[in-house]
Amino acid sequence: MEYDTRVQGDGAAADLSEALHMLATHRPDVIALVRGGGSATNLAAFDAEVLARTIAALDVPVVTGIGHEVDRSVADEVAHTALKTPTACAMAIVEQVRAFADAVAGLQVAIAERVTGAVDRAGLLVDDLARRTAVAATAVLDRRADQLVDLGGRLRRGPPGILDRQAERLGGMAGRLRALDPARIVARGWSITRRADGSLVRSVADVSPGDPLVTRVAGGTVTSTVDATTADDPGEAR
């Protein structure tokens, strides 16, 4: 944003102060107050008390580049940074912007590397948990199968009525056991989703936008990031 105003003559200091106040309302990062060279009389507005008080009171830093290298005004004394010439002022601001852009780019790279590392570690954790879960589930199923075989043998030796009832019970138990097999659950189209720390996601309250997730599906895992969550009750949507 650029604002032209009188820089010499009667009322120039007041005009400069008004211009600074107007620019400050737009909340810029910095205001450059510049003027080319001139005689001491031509630069008198920059020694005015009203302008000095305005510069000192602004929340926005003011950088000055007034006159030539030999010139020094009251405005230079109260400014955040005083440069010798308008050209030097512009170069300093450009350099600060470039340095800030470089810092932001560096942070972006660092953040991306951290996120990638976290996702990789979460994937390894999920794979390990899935393996251990499968081993534990298989052990439980094997024990249940042995119990069923033993129970079936005892039922076959019992009265026919009891045998029929127990056979039905066994069928139901076997069906429930098969339904509890994680591999079967995943194969039917269901999935198991965990956060980066390995905790199970049971509801939308367990995650927040930006959270990395790892989902176990048939055939492998899917890594994703939460864009948004919506609860069943519209009043709880986030």
Coordinates of N, CA and C in Angstrom, one line a residue, residues 10-192:
D10 N 4.2 24.4 4.8 CA 3.2 24.5 6.0 C 2.2 23.4 6.0
G11 N 2.1 22.8 7.2 CA 1.1 21.7 7.3 C 1.6 20.3 6.9
A12 N 2.9 20.3 6.4 CA 3.4 19.0 5.9 C 3.5 18.0 7.1
A13 N 3.9 18.4 8.3 CA 4.1 17.5 9.4 C 2.7 16.9 9.8
A14 N 1.7 17.8 9.8 CA 0.4 17.3 10.2 C -0.1 16.3 9.1
D15 N 0.1 16.6 7.9 CA -0.3 15.7 6.8 C 0.4 14.3 6.9
L16 N 1.7 14.4 7.2 CA 2.5 13.1 7.4 C 1.9 12.3 8.6
S17 N 1.6 13.0 9.7 CA 1.0 12.3 10.8 C -0.3 11.6 10.5
E18 N -1.1 12.4 9.8 CA -2.5 11.8 9.4 C -2.3 10.6 8.5
A19 N -1.3 10.7 7.5 CA -1.1 9.6 6.6 C -0.6 8.3 7.4
L20 N 0.3 8.5 8.4 CA 0.7 7.4 9.2 C -0.4 6.7 10.0
H21 N -1.3 7.6 10.5 CA -2.5 7.0 11.3 C -3.4 6.2 10.3
M22 N -3.6 6.8 9.1 CA -4.4 6.1 8.1 C -3.8 4.7 7.7
L23 N -2.5 4.7 7.5 CA -1.9 3.4 7.1 C -1.9 2.4 8.2
A24 N -1.8 2.9 9.5 CA -1.8 2.0 10.6 C -3.1 1.3 10.8
T25 N -4.2 1.9 10.3 CA -5.5 1.3 10.5 C -5.6 0.0 9.7
H26 N -4.8 -0.2 8.7 CA -4.8 -1.4 7.8 C -3.9 -2.5 8.4
R27 N -3.3 -2.2 9.6 CA -2.5 -3.2 10.3 C -1.4 -3.8 9.4
P28 N -0.5 -3.0 8.8 CA 0.6 -3.5 8.0 C 1.7 -4.1 9.0
D29 N 2.6 -4.8 8.4 CA 3.7 -5.3 9.2 C 4.7 -4.2 9.5
V30 N 4.9 -3.3 8.6 CA 5.8 -2.2 8.7 C 5.4 -1.0 7.9
I31 N 5.7 0.2 8.3 CA 5.5 1.4 7.5 C 6.8 2.0 7.1
A32 N 7.0 2.3 5.8 CA 8.3 3.0 5.4 C 7.9 4.5 5.2
L33 N 8.7 5.4 5.9 CA 8.5 6.8 5.7 C 9.7 7.3 5.0
V34 N 9.6 7.7 3.7 CA 10.7 8.0 2.9 C 10.5 9.3 2.2
R35 N 11.7 10.0 1.9 CA 11.7 11.3 1.2 C 13.1 11.5 0.7
G36 N 13.1 11.9 -0.6 CA 14.4 12.2 -1.2 C 15.1 13.4 -0.6
G37 N 16.3 13.6 -1.1 CA 17.2 14.6 -0.5 C 16.6 16.0 -0.6
G38 N 17.1 17.0 0.1 CA 16.7 18.3 0.1 C 17.4 19.2 1.1
S39 N 17.2 20.4 1.1 CA 17.8 21.3 2.1 C 17.2 21.1 3.5
A40 N 17.9 21.7 4.5 CA 17.4 21.5 5.8 C 16.0 22.1 6.0
T41 N 15.7 23.2 5.2 CA 14.4 23.8 5.3 C 13.3 22.8 4.7
N42 N 13.7 22.2 3.6 CA 12.8 21.2 2.9 C 12.5 20.0 3.8
L43 N 13.5 19.7 4.7 CA 13.3 18.5 5.5 C 12.8 18.8 6.9
A44 N 12.4 20.1 7.1 CA 12.0 20.6 8.4 C 10.8 19.8 9.0
A45 N 9.9 19.4 8.1 CA 8.7 18.7 8.6 C 9.0 17.4 9.4
F46 N 10.1 16.8 9.0 CA 10.5 15.6 9.7 C 11.2 15.8 11.1
D47 N 11.3 17.1 11.4 CA 11.8 17.4 12.8 C 10.6 17.9 13.7
A48 N 9.4 17.9 13.1 CA 8.3 18.4 13.9 C 7.9 17.5 15.0
E49 N 7.5 18.1 16.1 CA 7.1 17.3 17.3 C 5.9 16.4 17.0
V50 N 4.9 17.0 16.3 CA 3.7 16.2 16.1 C 4.0 14.9 15.3
L51 N 4.9 15.0 14.3 CA 5.3 13.8 13.6 C 6.0 12.8 14.5
A52 N 7.0 13.3 15.3 CA 7.7 12.5 16.2 C 6.8 11.7 17.2
R53 N 5.9 12.4 17.7 CA 4.9 11.8 18.7 C 4.1 10.7 18.0
T54 N 3.7 11.0 16.8 CA 2.9 10.0 16.0 C 3.7 8.7 15.8
I55 N 4.9 8.9 15.3 CA 5.8 7.7 15.0 C 6.0 6.9 16.3
A56 N 6.3 7.6 17.4 CA 6.6 6.9 18.7 C 5.3 6.2 19.2
A57 N 4.1 6.7 19.0 CA 2.9 6.1 19.5 C 2.3 5.0 18.7
L58 N 2.7 4.9 17.5 CA 2.1 3.8 16.6 C 2.5 2.4 17.1
D59 N 1.5 1.5 16.9 CA 1.8 0.1 17.2 C 2.6 -0.6 16.1
V60 N 2.6 0.0 14.9 CA 3.3 -0.5 13.7 C 4.7 0.1 13.7
P61 N 5.7 -0.7 13.5 CA 7.1 -0.2 13.4 C 7.2 0.7 12.2
V62 N 7.9 1.8 12.3 CA 8.1 2.8 11.2 C 9.6 2.7 10.9
V63 N 9.9 2.5 9.6 CA 11.3 2.5 9.1 C 11.5 3.8 8.3
T64 N 12.5 4.6 8.5 CA 12.7 5.8 7.8 C 13.8 5.8 6.8
G65 N 13.7 6.5 5.7 CA 14.7 6.7 4.8 C 14.6 8.1 4.3
I66 N 15.2 9.1 4.9 CA 14.9 10.5 4.7 C 16.1 11.2 4.2
G67 N 16.1 11.8 3.0 CA 17.2 12.6 2.5 C 18.4 11.8 2.1
H68 N 19.5 12.4 2.2 CA 20.8 11.8 1.9 C 21.5 11.2 3.1
E69 N 22.7 10.6 2.9 CA 23.4 10.0 4.0 C 23.7 10.9 5.1
V70 N 23.9 12.2 4.8 CA 24.4 13.2 5.8 C 23.2 13.7 6.6
D71 N 21.9 13.5 6.1 CA 20.8 14.0 6.8 C 20.4 13.1 8.0
R72 N 19.9 13.8 9.1 CA 19.4 13.1 10.3 C 18.3 13.9 10.9
S73 N 17.1 13.4 11.0 CA 16.0 14.1 11.5 C 15.5 13.5 12.8
V74 N 14.6 14.3 13.5 CA 14.0 13.8 14.7 C 13.2 12.5 14.4
A75 N 12.5 12.5 13.2 CA 11.8 11.3 12.8 C 12.7 10.1 12.8
D76 N 13.9 10.2 12.4 CA 14.9 9.1 12.4 C 15.2 8.6 13.8
E77 N 15.2 9.6 14.7 CA 15.6 9.2 16.1 C 14.5 8.4 16.8
V78 N 13.2 8.7 16.5 CA 12.1 7.9 17.2 C 11.6 6.7 16.4
A79 N 12.1 6.6 15.1 CA 11.7 5.5 14.3 C 12.2 4.1 14.8
H80 N 11.5 3.1 14.4 CA 12.0 1.7 14.8 C 13.4 1.5 14.2
T81 N 13.6 1.8 12.9 CA 14.8 1.7 12.3 C 15.0 2.9 11.3
A82 N 16.2 3.5 11.4 CA 16.5 4.7 10.5 C 17.6 4.3 9.5
L83 N 17.2 4.4 8.2 CA 18.2 4.1 7.2 C 18.6 5.4 6.5
K84 N 19.7 5.4 5.8 CA 20.3 6.7 5.3 C 19.5 7.3 4.2
T85 N 18.9 6.4 3.3 CA 18.2 6.9 2.1 C 17.0 6.1 1.8
P86 N 16.1 6.6 1.0 CA 14.9 5.7 0.6 C 15.3 4.4 0.0
T87 N 16.4 4.4 -0.8 CA 16.8 3.1 -1.4 C 17.3 2.2 -0.4
A88 N 18.1 2.6 0.6 CA 18.5 1.8 1.7 C 17.3 1.2 2.5
C89 N 16.3 2.1 2.7 CA 15.1 1.6 3.4 C 14.4 0.5 2.7
A90 N 14.2 0.7 1.3 CA 13.6 -0.4 0.5 C 14.3 -1.7 0.6
M91 N 15.7 -1.6 0.4 CA 16.5 -2.8 0.4 C 16.4 -3.5 1.7
A92 N 16.4 -2.8 2.8 CA 16.3 -3.4 4.1 C 15.0 -4.2 4.3
I93 N 13.9 -3.6 3.9 CA 12.6 -4.2 4.0 C 12.5 -5.5 3.2
V94 N 13.0 -5.4 1.9 CA 13.0 -6.5 1.0 C 13.8 -7.7 1.6
E95 N 15.0 -7.3 2.2 CA 15.8 -8.4 2.8 C 15.1 -9.0 4.0
Q96 N 14.4 -8.3 4.8 CA 13.7 -8.8 5.9 C 12.6 -9.8 5.4
V97 N 11.9 -9.4 4.4 CA 10.8 -10.2 3.8 C 11.4 -11.5 3.2
R98 N 12.6 -11.4 2.6 CA 13.2 -12.6 2.0 C 13.7 -13.5 3.1
A99 N 14.2 -13.0 4.2 CA 14.6 -13.8 5.3 C 13.5 -14.5 6.0
F100 N 12.3 -13.8 6.1 CA 11.1 -14.4 6.7 C 10.6 -15.5 5.8
A101 N 10.6 -15.3 4.5 CA 10.1 -16.3 3.5 C 11.0 -17.6 3.6
D102 N 12.3 -17.4 3.7 CA 13.3 -18.5 3.8 C 13.0 -19.3 5.1
A103 N 12.7 -18.5 6.2 CA 12.4 -19.2 7.5 C 11.2 -20.0 7.4
V104 N 10.1 -19.5 6.8 CA 8.9 -20.2 6.6 C 9.1 -21.4 5.8
A105 N 9.8 -21.3 4.7 CA 10.1 -22.5 3.9 C 10.8 -23.6 4.7
G106 N 11.8 -23.2 5.5 CA 12.5 -24.1 6.4 C 11.6 -24.8 7.3
L107 N 10.6 -24.1 7.9 CA 9.7 -24.6 8.8 C 8.8 -25.6 8.1
Q108 N 8.4 -25.3 6.9 CA 7.5 -26.2 6.2 C 8.2 -27.5 5.9
V109 N 9.5 -27.5 5.6 CA 10.2 -28.7 5.4 C 10.3 -29.5 6.7
A110 N 10.6 -28.8 7.7 CA 10.8 -29.5 9.0 C 9.5 -30.1 9.5
I111 N 8.3 -29.4 9.3 CA 7.0 -30.0 9.7 C 6.7 -31.2 8.8
A112 N 6.9 -31.1 7.5 CA 6.7 -32.2 6.7 C 7.5 -33.5 7.1
E113 N 8.7 -33.2 7.4 CA 9.6 -34.4 7.8 C 9.1 -35.0 9.1
R114 N 8.6 -34.1 10.1 CA 8.1 -34.6 11.3 C 6.8 -35.4 11.1
V115 N 5.9 -34.9 10.3 CA 4.7 -35.6 10.0 C 4.9 -37.0 9.4
T116 N 5.8 -37.0 8.4 CA 6.1 -38.2 7.7 C 6.7 -39.2 8.7
G117 N 7.6 -38.8 9.5 CA 8.2 -39.7 10.5 C 7.1 -40.2 11.5
A118 N 6.2 -39.4 11.9 CA 5.1 -39.8 12.8 C 4.2 -40.8 12.1
V119 N 3.9 -40.6 10.9 CA 3.0 -41.5 10.2 C 3.7 -42.9 10.0
D120 N 5.0 -42.8 9.6 CA 5.7 -44.1 9.5 C 5.8 -44.9 10.8
R121 N 6.1 -44.2 11.9 CA 6.1 -44.9 13.2 C 4.7 -45.5 13.5
A122 N 3.7 -44.7 13.2 CA 2.3 -45.1 13.5 C 2.0 -46.4 12.7
G123 N 2.4 -46.4 11.4 CA 2.2 -47.5 10.6 C 2.9 -48.8 11.1
L124 N 4.1 -48.7 11.6 CA 4.8 -49.8 12.1 C 4.1 -50.3 13.4
L125 N 3.6 -49.3 14.2 CA 2.9 -49.7 15.4 C 1.6 -50.5 15.1
V126 N 0.9 -50.0 14.2 CA -0.4 -50.6 13.8 C -0.1 -52.0 13.3
D127 N 0.9 -52.2 12.4 CA 1.2 -53.5 11.9 C 1.6 -54.5 13.0
D128 N 2.3 -54.0 14.0 CA 2.7 -54.8 15.1 C 1.5 -55.2 16.0
L129 N 0.6 -54.2 16.2 CA -0.6 -54.5 17.0 C -1.5 -55.5 16.2
A130 N -1.6 -55.3 14.9 CA -2.5 -56.2 14.2 C -1.9 -57.6 14.2
R131 N -0.6 -57.8 14.1 CA 0.0 -59.1 14.2 C -0.3 -59.8 15.5
R132 N 0.0 -59.0 16.6 CA -0.2 -59.6 17.9 C -1.7 -59.9 18.2
T133 N -2.6 -59.0 17.6 CA -4.0 -59.3 17.8 C -4.4 -60.6 17.1
A134 N -3.9 -60.7 15.9 CA -4.2 -62.0 15.1 C -3.7 -63.2 15.8
V135 N -2.5 -63.1 16.4 CA -2.0 -64.3 17.1 C -2.8 -64.6 18.3
A136 N -3.2 -63.6 19.1 CA -4.0 -63.8 20.3 C -5.4 -64.3 19.9
A137 N -6.0 -63.8 18.9 CA -7.3 -64.3 18.4 C -7.2 -65.7 18.0
T138 N -6.2 -66.1 17.3 CA -6.0 -67.5 16.9 C -5.9 -68.4 18.0
A139 N -5.1 -68.0 19.1 CA -5.0 -68.8 20.3 C -6.3 -69.0 21.0
V140 N -7.1 -68.0 21.1 CA -8.4 -68.1 21.7 C -9.3 -69.0 20.9
L141 N -9.3 -68.9 19.6 CA -10.1 -69.7 18.7 C -9.7 -71.2 18.8
D142 N -8.4 -71.4 18.9 CA -7.9 -72.8 19.1 C -8.4 -73.4 20.4
R143 N -8.3 -72.6 21.5 CA -8.8 -73.2 22.7 C -10.3 -73.4 22.7
R144 N -11.1 -72.5 22.1 CA -12.5 -72.7 22.0 C -12.8 -73.9 21.2
A145 N -12.1 -74.1 20.1 CA -12.3 -75.3 19.2 C -12.1 -76.6 20.0
D146 N -11.0 -76.6 20.8 CA -10.8 -77.8 21.6 C -11.9 -78.0 22.6
Q147 N -12.4 -76.9 23.2 CA -13.5 -77.1 24.2 C -14.7 -77.6 23.5
L148 N -15.0 -77.1 22.2 CA -16.1 -77.6 21.5 C -16.0 -79.0 21.1
V149 N -14.8 -79.4 20.7 CA -14.7 -80.9 20.4 C -15.0 -81.7 21.6
D150 N -14.4 -81.3 22.8 CA -14.7 -82.1 24.0 C -16.1 -82.1 24.4
L151 N -16.8 -80.9 24.2 CA -18.2 -80.8 24.6 C -19.0 -81.7 23.6
G152 N -18.6 -81.6 22.3 CA -19.4 -82.4 21.4 C -19.3 -83.9 21.7
G153 N -18.1 -84.4 22.1 CA -18.0 -85.8 22.5 C -18.9 -86.2 23.6
R154 N -18.9 -85.3 24.6 CA -19.8 -85.6 25.8 C -21.3 -85.5 25.4
L155 N -21.6 -84.6 24.5 CA -23.0 -84.5 24.1 C -23.4 -85.8 23.3
R156 N -22.5 -86.3 22.5 CA -22.9 -87.5 21.7 C -23.1 -88.7 22.7
R157 N -22.6 -88.6 23.8 CA -22.8 -89.7 24.8 C -24.0 -89.5 25.7
G158 N -24.7 -88.3 25.5 CA -25.8 -88.0 26.4 C -27.1 -88.4 25.7
P159 N -28.2 -88.1 26.4 CA -29.6 -88.4 25.8 C -29.8 -87.7 24.5
P160 N -30.6 -88.2 23.6 CA -30.9 -87.6 22.3 C -31.4 -86.2 22.5
G161 N -32.3 -85.9 23.4 CA -32.9 -84.5 23.6 C -31.8 -83.5 24.0
I162 N -31.0 -83.9 24.9 CA -29.9 -83.0 25.3 C -28.9 -82.8 24.2
L163 N -28.7 -83.9 23.4 CA -27.8 -83.8 22.3 C -28.2 -82.7 21.3
D164 N -29.6 -82.8 21.0 CA -30.1 -81.8 20.0 C -30.0 -80.4 20.5
R165 N -30.3 -80.2 21.8 CA -30.2 -78.8 22.3 C -28.8 -78.3 22.4
Q166 N -27.9 -79.2 22.8 CA -26.5 -78.8 22.8 C -25.9 -78.6 21.5
A167 N -26.4 -79.3 20.5 CA -25.9 -79.1 19.1 C -26.3 -77.8 18.6
E168 N -27.5 -77.3 18.9 CA -27.9 -76.0 18.5 C -27.1 -74.9 19.2
R169 N -26.8 -75.2 20.5 CA -26.0 -74.2 21.3 C -24.6 -74.1 20.7
L170 N -24.1 -75.3 20.3 CA -22.7 -75.3 19.7 C -22.7 -74.6 18.4
G171 N -23.8 -74.8 17.6 CA -23.8 -74.0 16.3 C -23.8 -72.5 16.5
G172 N -24.6 -72.1 17.5 CA -24.6 -70.6 17.8 C -23.3 -70.1 18.3
M173 N -22.6 -70.9 19.2 CA -21.3 -70.5 19.7 C -20.3 -70.4 18.6
A174 N -20.3 -71.4 17.7 CA -19.4 -71.5 16.6 C -19.6 -70.3 15.7
G175 N -20.8 -69.9 15.5 CA -21.1 -68.8 14.6 C -20.6 -67.5 15.2
R176 N -20.8 -67.3 16.6 CA -20.3 -66.1 17.3 C -18.8 -66.0 17.3
L177 N -18.2 -67.2 17.5 CA -16.7 -67.2 17.4 C -16.2 -66.8 16.1
R178 N -16.8 -67.3 15.0 CA -16.4 -67.0 13.7 C -16.6 -65.5 13.4
A179 N -17.7 -64.9 14.0 CA -18.0 -63.5 13.8 C -17.0 -62.6 14.5
L180 N -16.4 -63.2 15.6 CA -15.4 -62.4 16.3 C -14.0 -62.4 15.8
D181 N -13.8 -63.2 14.8 CA -12.5 -63.3 14.1 C -12.2 -62.0 13.4
P182 N -11.1 -61.2 13.8 CA -10.8 -59.9 13.2 C -10.7 -60.0 11.7
A183 N -10.1 -61.1 11.2 CA -9.9 -61.3 9.8 C -11.2 -61.3 9.1
R184 N -12.2 -62.0 9.7 CA -13.5 -62.1 9.0 C -14.2 -60.7 9.0
I185 N -14.0 -60.0 10.2 CA -14.7 -58.7 10.3 C -14.1 -57.8 9.2
V186 N -12.8 -57.8 9.0 CA -12.2 -56.9 8.0 C -12.6 -57.3 6.6
A187 N -12.7 -58.7 6.4 CA -13.0 -59.2 5.1 C -14.4 -58.8 4.7
R188 N -15.3 -58.6 5.7 CA -16.7 -58.2 5.3 C -16.9 -56.8 5.0
G189 N -15.8 -56.0 5.0 CA -15.9 -54.6 4.6 C -15.7 -53.7 5.8
W190 N -15.6 -54.2 7.0 CA -15.4 -53.3 8.2 C -13.9 -53.0 8.2
S191 N -13.6 -52.0 9.0 CA -12.2 -51.6 9.2 C -11.9 -51.3 10.6
I192 N -10.6 -51.3 11.0 CA -10.2 -50.9 12.3 C -9.2 -49.7 12.2

